[in-house]
Coordinates of C-alpha atoms and ligand atoms in Angstrom, one line a residue:
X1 CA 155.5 -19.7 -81.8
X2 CA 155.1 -15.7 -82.3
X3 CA 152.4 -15.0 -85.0
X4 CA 152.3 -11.7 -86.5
X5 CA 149.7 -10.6 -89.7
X6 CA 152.6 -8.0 -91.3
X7 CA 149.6 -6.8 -94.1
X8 CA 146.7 -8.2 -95.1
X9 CA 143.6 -7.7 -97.6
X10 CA 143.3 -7.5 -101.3
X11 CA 146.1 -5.2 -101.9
X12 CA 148.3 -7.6 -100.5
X13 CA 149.4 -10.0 -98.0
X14 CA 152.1 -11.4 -95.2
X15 CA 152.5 -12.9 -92.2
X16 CA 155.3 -13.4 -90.1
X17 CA 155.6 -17.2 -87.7
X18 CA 158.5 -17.0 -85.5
X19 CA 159.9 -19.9 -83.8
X20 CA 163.2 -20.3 -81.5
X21 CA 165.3 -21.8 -84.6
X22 CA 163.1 -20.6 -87.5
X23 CA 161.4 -17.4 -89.2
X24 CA 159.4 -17.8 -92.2
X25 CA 156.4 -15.6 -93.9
X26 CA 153.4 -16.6 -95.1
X27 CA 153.0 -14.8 -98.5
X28 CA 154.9 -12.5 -99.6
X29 CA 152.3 -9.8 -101.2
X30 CA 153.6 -6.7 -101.0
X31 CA 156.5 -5.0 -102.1
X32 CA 160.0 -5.7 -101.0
X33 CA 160.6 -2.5 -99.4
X34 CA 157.0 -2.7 -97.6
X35 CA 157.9 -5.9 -96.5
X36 CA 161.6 -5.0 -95.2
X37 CA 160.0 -1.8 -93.8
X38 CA 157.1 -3.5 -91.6
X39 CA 159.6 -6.7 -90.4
X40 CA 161.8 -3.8 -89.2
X41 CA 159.0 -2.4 -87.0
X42 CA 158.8 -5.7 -85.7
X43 CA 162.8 -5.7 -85.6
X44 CA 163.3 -8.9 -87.9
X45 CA 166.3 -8.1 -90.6
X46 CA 164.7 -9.1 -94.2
X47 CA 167.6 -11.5 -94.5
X48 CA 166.4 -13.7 -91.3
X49 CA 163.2 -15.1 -93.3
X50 CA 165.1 -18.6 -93.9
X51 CA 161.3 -19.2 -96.0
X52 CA 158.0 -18.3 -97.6
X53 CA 155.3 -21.1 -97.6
X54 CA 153.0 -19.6 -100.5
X55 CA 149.1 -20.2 -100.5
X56 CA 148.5 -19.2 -104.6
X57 CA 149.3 -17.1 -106.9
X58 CA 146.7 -14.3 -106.6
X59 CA 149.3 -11.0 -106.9
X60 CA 148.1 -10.4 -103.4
X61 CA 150.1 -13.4 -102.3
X62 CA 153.2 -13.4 -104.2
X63 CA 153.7 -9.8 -105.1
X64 CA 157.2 -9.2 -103.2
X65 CA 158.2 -12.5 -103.8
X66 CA 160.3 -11.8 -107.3
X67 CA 162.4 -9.0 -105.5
X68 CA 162.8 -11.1 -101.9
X69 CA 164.0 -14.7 -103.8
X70 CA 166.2 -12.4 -105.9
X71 CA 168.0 -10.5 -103.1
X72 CA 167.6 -13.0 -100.2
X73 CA 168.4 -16.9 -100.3
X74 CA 165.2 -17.7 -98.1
X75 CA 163.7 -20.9 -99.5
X76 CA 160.0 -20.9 -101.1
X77 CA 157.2 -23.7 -100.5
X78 CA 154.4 -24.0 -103.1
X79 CA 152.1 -26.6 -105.0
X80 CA 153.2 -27.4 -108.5
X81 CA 150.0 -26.0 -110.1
X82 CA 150.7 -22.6 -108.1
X83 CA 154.2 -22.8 -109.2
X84 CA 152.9 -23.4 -112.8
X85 CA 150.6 -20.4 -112.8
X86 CA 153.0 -17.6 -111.2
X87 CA 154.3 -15.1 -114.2
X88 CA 157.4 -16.4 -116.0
X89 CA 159.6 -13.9 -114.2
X90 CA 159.0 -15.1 -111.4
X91 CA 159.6 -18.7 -112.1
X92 CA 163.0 -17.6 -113.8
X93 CA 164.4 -16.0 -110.6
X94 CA 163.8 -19.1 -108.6
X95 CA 166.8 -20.7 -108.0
X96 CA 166.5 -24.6 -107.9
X97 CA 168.0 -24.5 -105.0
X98 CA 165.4 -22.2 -103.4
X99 CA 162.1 -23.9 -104.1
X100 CA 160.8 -26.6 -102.8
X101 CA 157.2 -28.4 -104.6
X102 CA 154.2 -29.4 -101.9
X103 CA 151.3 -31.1 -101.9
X104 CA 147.9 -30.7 -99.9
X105 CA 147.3 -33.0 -97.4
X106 CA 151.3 -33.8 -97.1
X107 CA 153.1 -33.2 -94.1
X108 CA 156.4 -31.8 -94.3
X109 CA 159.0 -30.2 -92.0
X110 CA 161.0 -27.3 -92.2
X111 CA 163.6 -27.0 -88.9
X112 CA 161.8 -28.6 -86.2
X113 CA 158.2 -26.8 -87.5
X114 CA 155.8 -29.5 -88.9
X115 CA 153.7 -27.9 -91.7
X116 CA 150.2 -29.5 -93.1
X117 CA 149.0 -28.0 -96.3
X118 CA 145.5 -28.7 -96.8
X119 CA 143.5 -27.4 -100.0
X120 CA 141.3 -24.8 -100.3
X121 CA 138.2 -23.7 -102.5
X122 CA 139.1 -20.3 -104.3
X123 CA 139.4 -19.2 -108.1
X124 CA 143.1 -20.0 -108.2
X125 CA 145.0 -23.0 -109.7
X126 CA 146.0 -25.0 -106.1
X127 CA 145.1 -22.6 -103.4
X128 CA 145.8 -24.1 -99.8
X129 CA 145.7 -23.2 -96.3
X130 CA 148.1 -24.5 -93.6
X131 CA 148.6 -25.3 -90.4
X132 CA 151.7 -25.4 -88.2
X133 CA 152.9 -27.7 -85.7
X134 CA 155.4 -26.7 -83.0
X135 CA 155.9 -28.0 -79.5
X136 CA 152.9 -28.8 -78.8
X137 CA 151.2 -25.7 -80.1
X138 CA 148.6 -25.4 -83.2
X139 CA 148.4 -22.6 -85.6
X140 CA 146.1 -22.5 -88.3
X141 CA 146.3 -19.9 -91.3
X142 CA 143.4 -19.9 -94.0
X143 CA 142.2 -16.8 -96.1
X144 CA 140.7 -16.9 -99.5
X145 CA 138.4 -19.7 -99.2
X146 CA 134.8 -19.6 -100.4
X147 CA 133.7 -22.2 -98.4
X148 CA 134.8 -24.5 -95.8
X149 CA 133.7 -28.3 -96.6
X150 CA 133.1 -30.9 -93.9
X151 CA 136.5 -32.8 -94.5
X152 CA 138.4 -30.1 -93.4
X153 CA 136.7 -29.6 -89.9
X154 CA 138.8 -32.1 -88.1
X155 CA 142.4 -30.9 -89.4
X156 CA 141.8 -27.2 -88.4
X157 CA 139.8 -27.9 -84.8
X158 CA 141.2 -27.2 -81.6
X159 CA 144.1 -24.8 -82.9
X160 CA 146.1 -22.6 -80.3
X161 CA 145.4 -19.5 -82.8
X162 CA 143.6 -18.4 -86.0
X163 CA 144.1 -16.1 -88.6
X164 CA 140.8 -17.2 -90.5
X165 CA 139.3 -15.1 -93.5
X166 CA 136.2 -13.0 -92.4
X167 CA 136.4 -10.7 -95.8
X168 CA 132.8 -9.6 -96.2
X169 CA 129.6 -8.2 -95.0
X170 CA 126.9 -9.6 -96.7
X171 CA 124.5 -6.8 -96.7
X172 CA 127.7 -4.0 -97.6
X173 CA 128.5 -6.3 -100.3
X174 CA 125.4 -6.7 -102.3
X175 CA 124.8 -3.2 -101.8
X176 CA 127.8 -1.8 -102.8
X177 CA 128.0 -0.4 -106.1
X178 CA 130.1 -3.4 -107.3
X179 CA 129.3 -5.0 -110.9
X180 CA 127.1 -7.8 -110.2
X181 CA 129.6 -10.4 -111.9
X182 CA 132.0 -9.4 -109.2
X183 CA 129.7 -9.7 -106.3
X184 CA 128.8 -13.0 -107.2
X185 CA 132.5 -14.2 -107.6
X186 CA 133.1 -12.6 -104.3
X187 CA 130.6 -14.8 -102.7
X188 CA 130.8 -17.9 -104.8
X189 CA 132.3 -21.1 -103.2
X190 CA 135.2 -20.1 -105.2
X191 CA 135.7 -16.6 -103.7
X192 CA 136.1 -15.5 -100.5
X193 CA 134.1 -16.0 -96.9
X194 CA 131.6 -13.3 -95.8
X195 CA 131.9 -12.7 -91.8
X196 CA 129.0 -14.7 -91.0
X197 CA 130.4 -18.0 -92.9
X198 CA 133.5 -17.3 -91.1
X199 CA 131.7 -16.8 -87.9
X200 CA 129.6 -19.9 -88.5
X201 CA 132.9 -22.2 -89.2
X202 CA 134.9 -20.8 -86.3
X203 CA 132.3 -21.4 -83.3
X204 CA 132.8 -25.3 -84.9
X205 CA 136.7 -24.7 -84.9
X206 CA 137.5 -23.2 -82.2
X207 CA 138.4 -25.9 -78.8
X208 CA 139.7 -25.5 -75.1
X209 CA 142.7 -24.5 -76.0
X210 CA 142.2 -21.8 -78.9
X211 CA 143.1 -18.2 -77.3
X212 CA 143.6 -16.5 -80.4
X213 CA 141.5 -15.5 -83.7
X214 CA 142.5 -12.9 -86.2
X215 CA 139.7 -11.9 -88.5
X216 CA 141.8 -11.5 -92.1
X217 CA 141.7 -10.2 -95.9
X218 CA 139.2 -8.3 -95.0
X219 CA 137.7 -6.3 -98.0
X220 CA 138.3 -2.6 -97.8
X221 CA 135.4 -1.3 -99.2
X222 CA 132.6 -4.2 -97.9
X223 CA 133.7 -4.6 -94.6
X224 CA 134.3 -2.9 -91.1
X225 CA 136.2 -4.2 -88.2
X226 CA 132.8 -3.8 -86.3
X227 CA 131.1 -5.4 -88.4
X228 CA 133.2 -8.3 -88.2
X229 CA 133.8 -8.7 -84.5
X230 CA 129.5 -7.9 -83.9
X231 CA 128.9 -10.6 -86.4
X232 CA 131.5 -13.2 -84.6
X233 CA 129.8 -11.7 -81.0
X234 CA 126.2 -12.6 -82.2
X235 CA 127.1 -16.3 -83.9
X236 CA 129.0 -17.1 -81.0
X237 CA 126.3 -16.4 -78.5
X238 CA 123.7 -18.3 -80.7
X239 CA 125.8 -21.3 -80.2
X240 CA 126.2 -20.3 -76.2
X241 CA 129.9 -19.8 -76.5
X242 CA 131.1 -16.2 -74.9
X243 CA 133.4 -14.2 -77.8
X244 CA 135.3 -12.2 -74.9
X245 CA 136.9 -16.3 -74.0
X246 CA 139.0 -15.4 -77.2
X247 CA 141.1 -12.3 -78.2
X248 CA 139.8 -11.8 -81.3
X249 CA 142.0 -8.8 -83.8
X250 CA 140.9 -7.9 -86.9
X251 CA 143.7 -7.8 -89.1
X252 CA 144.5 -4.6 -91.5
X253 CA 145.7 -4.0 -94.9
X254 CA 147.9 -1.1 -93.8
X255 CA 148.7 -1.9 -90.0
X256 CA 148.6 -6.2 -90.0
X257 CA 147.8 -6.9 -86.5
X258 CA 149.8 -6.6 -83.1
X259 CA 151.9 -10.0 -82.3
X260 CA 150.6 -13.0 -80.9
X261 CA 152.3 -15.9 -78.8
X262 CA 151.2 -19.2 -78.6
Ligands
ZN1 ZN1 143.9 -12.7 -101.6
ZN2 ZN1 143.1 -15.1 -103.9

């Protein structure tokens, strides 16, 4: 399985799993032409992605996904609450053909990839994470979560790869010149995960055969890439685990991050 974060952040989001028979996109939230433009750079044709698996319908997530179900017949994978929230346009130019309805917590396969959707805590109608099954190998994709809860632990352990939220710094956010309101939604249990929750949760994740984590949706403005990765350095070594074990990347808004293969 080849892993590769295409965009991600608050201005919009995409990632790319490849498999031998299959290649599908995790959110489609940016533009069709970003999204033809930054597959090419990774030499994928836009009308290879046979399907979109869709974690909610923040615009960040389903942006491009009006334009890409319109000009390409890939196939689209969401809850029916998510489906029920995304802007009528959008629901009018899925094809029946083209969407298929999921639930959390229900496996279900697409080629020979087994997918787990399993819910998540955010301000959206049905938001969910997933994780991917392929030969043997674990992948595990969760952004936009305010908190992780104790059920969860034991789906998402041991993966072969991450890409795990790590959107804040606490101290950059509550100093930032952000209305308070938003600062508090930010860091509710509805919002997103500051680097030190994520941290926390991923030295509990993370098994003897994780190699990868990619920090993602990091916030532009309350974040840094060395903020993240020092935060992940110190939590790790608190809990006598060595960061340099894993590659860690912090994923971008404007350059995704490099390709991985698990
Ligand atoms: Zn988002
Ligand atoms: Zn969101």
């Amino acid at each position: 399985m080849e892993i590769t974060v295409l965009a991600s952040g608050s201005k919009g989001n995409a990632t790319l799993v490849q498999t031998e028979g299959l290649t599908l996109l995790i959110d489609a939230g940016i533009s069709y032409l970003q999204l033809q433009k930054r597959l090419m750079f990774h030499q994928i044709n836009i009308t290879k992605i046979d399907a979109v698996l869709i974690t909610h319908e923040h615009g960040d997530h389903i942006k491009g996904l009006d334009v890409l179900l319109r000009k390409e017949k890939s196939q689209v994978f969401l809850t029916e609450h998510t489906m029920n929230s995304t802007p009528d346009k959008l629901q009018d130019s899925i094809k029946l053909s083209q969407f298929h309805l999921i639930k959390p917590n229900e496996k279900f396969m697409i080629g020979g990839l087994e997918i787990m959707p399993f819910s998540v805590s955010h301000d959206s109608s049905d938001a969910v994470g997933y994780v991917l099954y392929n030969k043997g190998k674990k992948f595990v994709y969760c952004t936009d979560i305010g908190y992780l809860p104790d059920r969860d632990f034991d789906i998402l352990r041991g993966a072969n790869a991450y890409v795990f939220e790590a959107n804040y710094d606490v101290t950059l956010l509550f100093t930032s010149a952000r209305p308070f309101y938003l600062k508090q939604r930010i860091d509710s249990v509805k919002g997103h995960m500051s680097n030190t929750d994520s941290a926390y949760n991923m030295v509990s994740l993370v098994g003897i055969n994780t190699k990868y984590i990619i920090l993602a949706h990091p916030s532009e403005e309350c974040n840094t890439a060395e903020l993240a990765l020092e935060t992940y350095r110190d939590v790790f070594k608190e809990y006598d685990k060595n960061i340099d074990d894993y590659v860690v990347l912090v994923a971008s808004q404007e350059e995704g991050a490099k390709t991985i293969k698990i």
